[in-house]
Short mmCIF file of C-alpha atoms in Angstrom, two decimals:
data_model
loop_
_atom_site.label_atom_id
_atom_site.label_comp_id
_atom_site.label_asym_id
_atom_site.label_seq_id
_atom_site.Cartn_x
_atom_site.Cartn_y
_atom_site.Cartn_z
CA UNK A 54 -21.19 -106.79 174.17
CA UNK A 55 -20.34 -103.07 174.60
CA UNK A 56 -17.97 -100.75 173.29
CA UNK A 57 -15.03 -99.28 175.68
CA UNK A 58 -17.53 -95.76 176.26
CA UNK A 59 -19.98 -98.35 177.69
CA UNK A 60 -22.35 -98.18 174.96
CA UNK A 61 -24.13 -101.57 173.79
CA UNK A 62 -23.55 -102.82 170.56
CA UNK A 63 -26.86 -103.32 169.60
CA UNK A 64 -27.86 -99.81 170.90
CA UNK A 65 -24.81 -98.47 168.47
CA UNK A 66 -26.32 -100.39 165.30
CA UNK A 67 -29.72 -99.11 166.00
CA UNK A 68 -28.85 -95.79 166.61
CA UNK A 69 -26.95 -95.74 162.79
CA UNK A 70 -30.55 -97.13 161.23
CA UNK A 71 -33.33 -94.62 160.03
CA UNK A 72 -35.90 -94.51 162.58
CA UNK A 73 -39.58 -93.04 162.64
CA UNK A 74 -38.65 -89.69 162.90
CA UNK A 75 -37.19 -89.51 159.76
CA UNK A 76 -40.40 -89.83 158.06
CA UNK A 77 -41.80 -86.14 158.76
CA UNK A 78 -38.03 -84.55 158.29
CA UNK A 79 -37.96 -85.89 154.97
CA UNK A 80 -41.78 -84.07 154.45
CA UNK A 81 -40.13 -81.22 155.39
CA UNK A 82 -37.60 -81.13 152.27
CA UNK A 83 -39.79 -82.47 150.05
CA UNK A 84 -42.27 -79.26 150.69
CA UNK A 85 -39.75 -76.66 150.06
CA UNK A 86 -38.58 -77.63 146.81
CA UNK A 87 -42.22 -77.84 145.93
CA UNK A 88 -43.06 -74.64 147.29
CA UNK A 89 -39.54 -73.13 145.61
CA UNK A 90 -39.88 -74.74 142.38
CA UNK A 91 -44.05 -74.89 141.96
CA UNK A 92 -43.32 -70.64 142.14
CA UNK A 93 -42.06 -71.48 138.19
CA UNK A 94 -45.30 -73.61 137.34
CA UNK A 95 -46.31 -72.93 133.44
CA UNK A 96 -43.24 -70.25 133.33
CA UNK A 97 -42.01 -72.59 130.23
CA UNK A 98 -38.60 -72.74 131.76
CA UNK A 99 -37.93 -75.80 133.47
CA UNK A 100 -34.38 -75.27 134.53
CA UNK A 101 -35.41 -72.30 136.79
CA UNK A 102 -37.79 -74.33 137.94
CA UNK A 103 -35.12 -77.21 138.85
CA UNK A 104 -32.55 -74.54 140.21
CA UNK A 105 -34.88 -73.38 142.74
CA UNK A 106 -36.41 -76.78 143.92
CA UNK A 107 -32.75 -78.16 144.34
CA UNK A 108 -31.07 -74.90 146.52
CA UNK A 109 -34.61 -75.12 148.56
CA UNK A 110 -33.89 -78.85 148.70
CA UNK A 111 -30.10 -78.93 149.57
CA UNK A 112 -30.73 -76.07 151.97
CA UNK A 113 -33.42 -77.82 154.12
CA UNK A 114 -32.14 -81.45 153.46
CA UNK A 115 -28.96 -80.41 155.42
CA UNK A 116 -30.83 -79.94 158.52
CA UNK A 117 -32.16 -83.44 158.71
CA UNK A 118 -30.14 -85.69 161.18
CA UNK A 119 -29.23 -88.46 158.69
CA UNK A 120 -26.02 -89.60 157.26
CA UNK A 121 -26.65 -89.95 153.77
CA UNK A 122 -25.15 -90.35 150.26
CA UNK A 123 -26.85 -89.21 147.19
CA UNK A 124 -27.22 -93.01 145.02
CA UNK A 125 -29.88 -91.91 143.00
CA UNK A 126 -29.57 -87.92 142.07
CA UNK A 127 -29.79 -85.78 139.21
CA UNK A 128 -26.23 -85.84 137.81
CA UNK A 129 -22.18 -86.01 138.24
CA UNK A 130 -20.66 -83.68 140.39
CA UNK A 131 -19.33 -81.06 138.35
CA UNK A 132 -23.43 -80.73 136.79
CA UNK A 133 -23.75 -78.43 140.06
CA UNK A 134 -25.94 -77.05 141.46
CA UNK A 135 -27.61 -80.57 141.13
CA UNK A 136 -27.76 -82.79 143.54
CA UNK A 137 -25.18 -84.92 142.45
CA UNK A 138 -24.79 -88.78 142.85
CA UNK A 139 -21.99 -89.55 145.62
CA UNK A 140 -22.96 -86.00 147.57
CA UNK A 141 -23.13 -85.93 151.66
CA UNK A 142 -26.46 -85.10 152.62
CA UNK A 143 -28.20 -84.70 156.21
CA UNK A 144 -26.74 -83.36 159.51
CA UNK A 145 -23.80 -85.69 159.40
CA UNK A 146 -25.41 -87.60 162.72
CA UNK A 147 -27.92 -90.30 162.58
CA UNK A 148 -28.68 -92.75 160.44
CA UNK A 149 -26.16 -94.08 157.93
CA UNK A 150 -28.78 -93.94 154.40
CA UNK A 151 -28.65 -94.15 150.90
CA UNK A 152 -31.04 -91.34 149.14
CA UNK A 153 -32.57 -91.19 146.26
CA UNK A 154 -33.98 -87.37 145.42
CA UNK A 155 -35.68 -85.67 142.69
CA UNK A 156 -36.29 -82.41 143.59
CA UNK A 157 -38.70 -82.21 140.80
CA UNK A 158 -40.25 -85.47 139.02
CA UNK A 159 -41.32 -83.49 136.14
CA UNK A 160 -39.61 -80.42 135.36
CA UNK A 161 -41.27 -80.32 131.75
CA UNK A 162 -44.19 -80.74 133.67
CA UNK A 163 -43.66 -77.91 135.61
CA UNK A 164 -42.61 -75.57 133.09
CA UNK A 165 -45.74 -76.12 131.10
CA UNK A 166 -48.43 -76.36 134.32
CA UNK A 167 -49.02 -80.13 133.25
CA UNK A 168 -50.56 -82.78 135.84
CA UNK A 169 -48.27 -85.09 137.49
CA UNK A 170 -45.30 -83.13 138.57
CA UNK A 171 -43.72 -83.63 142.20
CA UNK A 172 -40.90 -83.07 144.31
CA UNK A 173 -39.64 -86.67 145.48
CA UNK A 174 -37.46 -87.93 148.49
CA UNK A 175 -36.76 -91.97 149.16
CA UNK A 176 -34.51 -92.97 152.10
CA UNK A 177 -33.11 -96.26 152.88
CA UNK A 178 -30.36 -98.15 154.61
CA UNK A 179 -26.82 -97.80 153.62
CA UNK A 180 -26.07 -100.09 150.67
CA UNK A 181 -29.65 -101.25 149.87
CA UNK A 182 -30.31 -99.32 146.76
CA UNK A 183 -30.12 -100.70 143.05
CA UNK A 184 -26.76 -98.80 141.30
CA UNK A 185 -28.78 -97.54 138.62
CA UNK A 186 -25.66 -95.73 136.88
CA UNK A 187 -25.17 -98.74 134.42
CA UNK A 188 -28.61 -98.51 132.28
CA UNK A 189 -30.52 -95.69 132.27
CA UNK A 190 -33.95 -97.59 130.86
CA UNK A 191 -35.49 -100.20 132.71
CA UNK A 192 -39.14 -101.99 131.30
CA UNK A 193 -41.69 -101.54 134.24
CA UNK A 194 -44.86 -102.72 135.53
CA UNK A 195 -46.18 -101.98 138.70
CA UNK A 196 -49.79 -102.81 140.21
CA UNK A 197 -50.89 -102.52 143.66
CA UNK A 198 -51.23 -105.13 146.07
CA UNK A 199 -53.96 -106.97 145.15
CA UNK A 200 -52.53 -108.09 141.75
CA UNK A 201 -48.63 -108.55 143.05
CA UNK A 202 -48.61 -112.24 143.15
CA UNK A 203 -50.67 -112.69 139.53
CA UNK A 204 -48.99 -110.78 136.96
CA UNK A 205 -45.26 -111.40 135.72
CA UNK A 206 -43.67 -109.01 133.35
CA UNK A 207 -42.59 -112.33 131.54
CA UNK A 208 -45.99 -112.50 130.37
CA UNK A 209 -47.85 -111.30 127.13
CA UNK A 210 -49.43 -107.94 127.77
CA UNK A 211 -52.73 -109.24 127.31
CA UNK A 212 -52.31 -112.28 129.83
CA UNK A 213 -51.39 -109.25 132.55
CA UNK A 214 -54.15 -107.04 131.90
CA UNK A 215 -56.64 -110.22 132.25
CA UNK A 216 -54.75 -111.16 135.32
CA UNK A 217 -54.80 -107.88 136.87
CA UNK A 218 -59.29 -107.75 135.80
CA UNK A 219 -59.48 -111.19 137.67
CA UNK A 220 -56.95 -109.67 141.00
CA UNK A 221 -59.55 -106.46 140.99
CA UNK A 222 -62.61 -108.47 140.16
CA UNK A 223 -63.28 -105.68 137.66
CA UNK A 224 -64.36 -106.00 133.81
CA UNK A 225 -61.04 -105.26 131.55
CA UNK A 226 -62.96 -102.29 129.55
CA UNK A 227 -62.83 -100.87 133.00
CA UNK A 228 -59.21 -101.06 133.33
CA UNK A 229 -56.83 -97.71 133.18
CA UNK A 230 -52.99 -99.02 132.39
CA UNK A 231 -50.85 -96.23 132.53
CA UNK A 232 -48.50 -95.50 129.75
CA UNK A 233 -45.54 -92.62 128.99
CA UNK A 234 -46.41 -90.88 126.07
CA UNK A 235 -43.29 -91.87 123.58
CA UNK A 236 -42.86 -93.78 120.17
CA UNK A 237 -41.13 -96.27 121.47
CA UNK A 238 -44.53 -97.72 123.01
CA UNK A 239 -46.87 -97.38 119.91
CA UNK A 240 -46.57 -101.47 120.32
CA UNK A 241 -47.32 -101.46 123.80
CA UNK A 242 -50.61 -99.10 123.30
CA UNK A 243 -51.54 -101.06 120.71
CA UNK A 244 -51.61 -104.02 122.72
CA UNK A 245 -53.07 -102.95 125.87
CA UNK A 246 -55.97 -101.98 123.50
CA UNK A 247 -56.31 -104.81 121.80
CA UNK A 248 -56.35 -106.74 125.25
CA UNK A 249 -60.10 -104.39 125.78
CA UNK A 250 -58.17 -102.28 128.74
CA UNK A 251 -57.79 -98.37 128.47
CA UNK A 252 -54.45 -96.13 127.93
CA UNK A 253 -53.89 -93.32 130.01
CA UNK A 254 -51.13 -91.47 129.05
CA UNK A 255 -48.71 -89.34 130.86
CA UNK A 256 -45.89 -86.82 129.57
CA UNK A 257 -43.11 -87.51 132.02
CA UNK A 258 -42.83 -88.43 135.57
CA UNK A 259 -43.51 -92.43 135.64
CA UNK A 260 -42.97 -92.26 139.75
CA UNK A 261 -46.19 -90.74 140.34
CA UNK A 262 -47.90 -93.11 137.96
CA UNK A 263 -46.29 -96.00 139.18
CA UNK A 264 -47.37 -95.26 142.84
CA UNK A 265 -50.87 -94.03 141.49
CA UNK A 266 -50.97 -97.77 140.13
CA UNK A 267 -50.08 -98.79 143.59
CA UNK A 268 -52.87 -96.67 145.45
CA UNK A 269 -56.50 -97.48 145.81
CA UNK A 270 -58.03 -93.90 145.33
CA UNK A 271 -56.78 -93.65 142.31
CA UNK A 272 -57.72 -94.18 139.11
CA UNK A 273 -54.76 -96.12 137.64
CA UNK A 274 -54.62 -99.83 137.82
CA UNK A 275 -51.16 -100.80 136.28
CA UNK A 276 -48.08 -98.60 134.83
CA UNK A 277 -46.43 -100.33 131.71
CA UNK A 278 -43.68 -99.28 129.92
CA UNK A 279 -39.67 -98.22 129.99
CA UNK A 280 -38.71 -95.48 131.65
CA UNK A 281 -35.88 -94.24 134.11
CA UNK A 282 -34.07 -97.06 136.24
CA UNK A 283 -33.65 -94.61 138.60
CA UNK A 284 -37.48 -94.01 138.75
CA UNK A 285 -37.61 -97.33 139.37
CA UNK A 286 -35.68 -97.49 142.46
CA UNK A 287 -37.77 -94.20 143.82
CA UNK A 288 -40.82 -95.97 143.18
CA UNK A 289 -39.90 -99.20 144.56
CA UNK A 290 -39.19 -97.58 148.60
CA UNK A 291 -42.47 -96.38 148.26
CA UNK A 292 -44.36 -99.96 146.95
CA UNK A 293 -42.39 -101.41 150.45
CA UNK A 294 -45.26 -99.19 152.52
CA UNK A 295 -47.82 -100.03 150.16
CA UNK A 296 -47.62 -103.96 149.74
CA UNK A 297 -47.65 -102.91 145.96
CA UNK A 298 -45.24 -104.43 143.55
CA UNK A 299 -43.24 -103.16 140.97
CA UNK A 300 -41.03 -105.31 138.49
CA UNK A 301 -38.15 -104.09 135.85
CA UNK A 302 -35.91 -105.18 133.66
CA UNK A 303 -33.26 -103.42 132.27
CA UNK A 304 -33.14 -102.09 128.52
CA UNK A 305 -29.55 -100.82 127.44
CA UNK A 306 -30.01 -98.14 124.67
CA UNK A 307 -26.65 -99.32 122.90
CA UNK A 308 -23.66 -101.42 123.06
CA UNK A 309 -22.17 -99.66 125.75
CA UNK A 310 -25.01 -99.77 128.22
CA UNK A 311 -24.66 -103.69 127.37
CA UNK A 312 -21.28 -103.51 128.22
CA UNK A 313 -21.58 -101.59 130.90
CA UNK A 314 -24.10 -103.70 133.25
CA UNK A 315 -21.88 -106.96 131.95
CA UNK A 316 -19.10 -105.25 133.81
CA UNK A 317 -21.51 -104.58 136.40
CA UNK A 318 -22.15 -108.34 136.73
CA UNK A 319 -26.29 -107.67 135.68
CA UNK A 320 -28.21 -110.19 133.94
CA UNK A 321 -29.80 -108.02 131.30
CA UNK A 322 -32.66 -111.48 131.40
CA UNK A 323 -33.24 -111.11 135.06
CA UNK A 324 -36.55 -110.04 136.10
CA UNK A 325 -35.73 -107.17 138.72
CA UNK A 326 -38.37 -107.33 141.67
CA UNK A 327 -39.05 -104.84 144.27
CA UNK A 328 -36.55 -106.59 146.73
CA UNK A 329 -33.80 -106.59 144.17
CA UNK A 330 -34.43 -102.63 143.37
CA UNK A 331 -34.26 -101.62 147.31
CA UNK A 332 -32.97 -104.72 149.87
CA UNK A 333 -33.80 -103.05 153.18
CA UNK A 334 -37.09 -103.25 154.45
CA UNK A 335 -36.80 -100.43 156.78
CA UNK A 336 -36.87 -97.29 153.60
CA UNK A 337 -38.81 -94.16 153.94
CA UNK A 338 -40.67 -92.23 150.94
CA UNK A 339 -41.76 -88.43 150.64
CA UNK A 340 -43.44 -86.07 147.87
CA UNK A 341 -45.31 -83.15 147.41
CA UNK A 342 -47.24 -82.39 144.78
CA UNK A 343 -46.32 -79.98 142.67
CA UNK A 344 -49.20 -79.62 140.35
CA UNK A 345 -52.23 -81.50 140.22
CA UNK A 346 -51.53 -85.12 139.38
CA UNK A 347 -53.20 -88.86 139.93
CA UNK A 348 -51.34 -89.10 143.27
CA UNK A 349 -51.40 -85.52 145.04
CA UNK A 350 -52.86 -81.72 144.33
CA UNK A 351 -50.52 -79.32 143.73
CA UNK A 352 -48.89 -76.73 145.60
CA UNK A 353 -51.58 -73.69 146.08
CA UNK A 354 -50.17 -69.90 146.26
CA UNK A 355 -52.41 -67.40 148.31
CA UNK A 356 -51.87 -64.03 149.62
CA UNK A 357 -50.87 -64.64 153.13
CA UNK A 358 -50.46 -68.81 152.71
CA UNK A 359 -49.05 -71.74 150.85
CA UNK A 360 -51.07 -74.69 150.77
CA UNK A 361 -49.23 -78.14 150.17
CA UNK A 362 -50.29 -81.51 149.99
CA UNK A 363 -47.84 -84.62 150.41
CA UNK A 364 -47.27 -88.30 150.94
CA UNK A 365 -45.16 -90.01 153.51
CA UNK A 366 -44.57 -93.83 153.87
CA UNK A 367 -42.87 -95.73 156.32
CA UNK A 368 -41.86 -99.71 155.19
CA UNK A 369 -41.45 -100.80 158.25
CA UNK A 370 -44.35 -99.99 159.94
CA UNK A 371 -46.53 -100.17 156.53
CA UNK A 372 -47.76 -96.86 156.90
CA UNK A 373 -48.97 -94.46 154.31
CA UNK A 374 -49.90 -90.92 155.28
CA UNK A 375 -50.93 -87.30 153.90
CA UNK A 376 -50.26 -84.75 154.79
CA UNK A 377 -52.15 -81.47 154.16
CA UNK A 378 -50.04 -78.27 155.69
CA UNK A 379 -50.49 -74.81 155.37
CA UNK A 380 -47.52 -71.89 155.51
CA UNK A 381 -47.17 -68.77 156.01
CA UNK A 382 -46.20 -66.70 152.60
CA UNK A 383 -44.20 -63.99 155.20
CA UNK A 384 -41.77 -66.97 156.38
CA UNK A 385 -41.01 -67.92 152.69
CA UNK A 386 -39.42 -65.06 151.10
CA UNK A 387 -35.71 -66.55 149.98
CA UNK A 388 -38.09 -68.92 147.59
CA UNK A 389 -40.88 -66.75 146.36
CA UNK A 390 -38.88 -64.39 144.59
CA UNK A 391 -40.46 -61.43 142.41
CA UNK A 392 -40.19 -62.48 138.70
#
């Protein structure tokens, strides 16, 4: 079948799907906000920390040939100058995508020169994302690949954290689960201990320690806890490159977050699984480290270079790489602004 230009059909619908390409572009983005906003690390202001990753972010992200739509973002429209949900993004030519950004994961981070803090980029087709607008909190637990077919969020904390000993073959004393550092998870700690596992607590940015739990050079083993559904999605497009899994269900704050996701047509029961949070199995994921974390090193500043490190994963092809780059400080000058 072919259109009346003489194009095939089947070339059209491939040419409007992300291809392998759009891994590196989206490296590209995700190192300029890093680079832009990692200029503000331990500054103690995190929202000229955010405004710089985002203009570095929107600026390059406009240059990649994509089609996409902002699903997951940092805000409404008239928040500007986020990068709002429902904003064009790309070239305008390419693939048609849904993104998910985060120009920092961590701005608190940031602003204080804590681990952990990155500048985050997740690409997949059109209409494959989770809507995430409903309920902001979702519980999570997310372990790599050799545990994804044991543990069940279902299950008492305890029976996980034996599961996931047995899936690593490694004693549960020696176990890391990694937790966010709030009151609402006193419980949680206090189970996970009793269970003979170890806490490791982070301040903010459950995306890195969800893909930490993911990654075998790590030191994580499992992330537990609620935090951001829209985390959740980010985390899940990069568990499709790493066989990992992640699982969520969502936790409305108040009566209108219920109501909300009943409108919605959620199950506020259902057990969300890494399918449900991102349907396509062709989805791309980027960061850079912004400062020193579990997952990546942070971005370093020298006189006549910029040193960055990052991650890019491709579902399709179930590839996972880093990606050290240097650049030069002379070619950066719009982002490295005297103070």
């Amino acid at each position: 079948m072919a259109k009346a230009d003489g194009q095939p059909q089947n070339d059209l619908n491939d040419s409007l799907k992300p291809d392998r390409n759009l891994a590196m572009e989206l490296v590209r983005v995700t190192e300029a906000a890093a680079i832009a906003g990692g200029h503000w690390v331990g500054y103690g202001d995190k929202n000229r920390a955010d405004g710089a990753a985002v203009d570095a972010m929107r600026k390059f992200m406009d240059t990649v040939r994509m089609n996409g739509v902002v699903v997951i973002g940092e805000g409404e429209k008239d928040e500007a100058p986020m990068l709002f949900n429902g904003e064009n993004v790309g070239d305008g030519t390419g693939a048609e995508v849904d993104v998910a950004v985060d120009p920092i994961d961590g701005t608190r981070l940031t602003a204080l020169g804590y681990n952990n803090a990155l500048s985050v980029f997740a690409v997949a087709e059109r209409g494959t994302m989770f809507d995430a607008s409903s309920v902001f909190y979702m519980e999570k637990m997310v372990v790599g690949p050799e545990a994804a077919e044991m543990v069940d969020l279902r299950l008492p904390v305890k029976q996980n954290i034996h599961l996931l000993g047995k899936a690593l073959n490694k004693p549960v004393s020696q176990l890391n689960i990694c937790v966010l550092d709030r009151p609402r998870h006193e419980g949680l700690v206090r189970e996970i201990r009793e269970a003979g596992a170890r806490v490791k607590f982070i301040m903010d940015g459950d995306v890195a320690g969800g893909i930490a739990a993911a990654r075998h050079n790590t030191d994580v083993d499992m992330l537990l806890g609620t935090g951001g559904t829209p985390e959740g999605v980010v985390t899940a497009c990069a568990l499709k490159a790493t066989g990992g899994m992640i699982q969520g269900r969502l936790a409305p704050t108040d009566d209108d977050e219920k109501q909300k996701a009943i409108d919605a047509g959620l199950d506020l029961d259902q057990v969300l699984t890494t399918n449900d949070l991102v349907r396509s199995d062709n989805c791309y994921f980027a960061a850079t480290g912004i400062t020193d974390g579990d997952l990546l090193r942070g971005v370093r500043y020298y006189n006549d270079r910029i040193v960055t490190q990052s991650i890019v994963m491709r579902s399709k092809s179930g590839t996972v790489r880093t990606v050290e780059a240097e650049h030069r400080t002379e070619k950066w000058p719009e982002w490295l602004p005297e103070r």
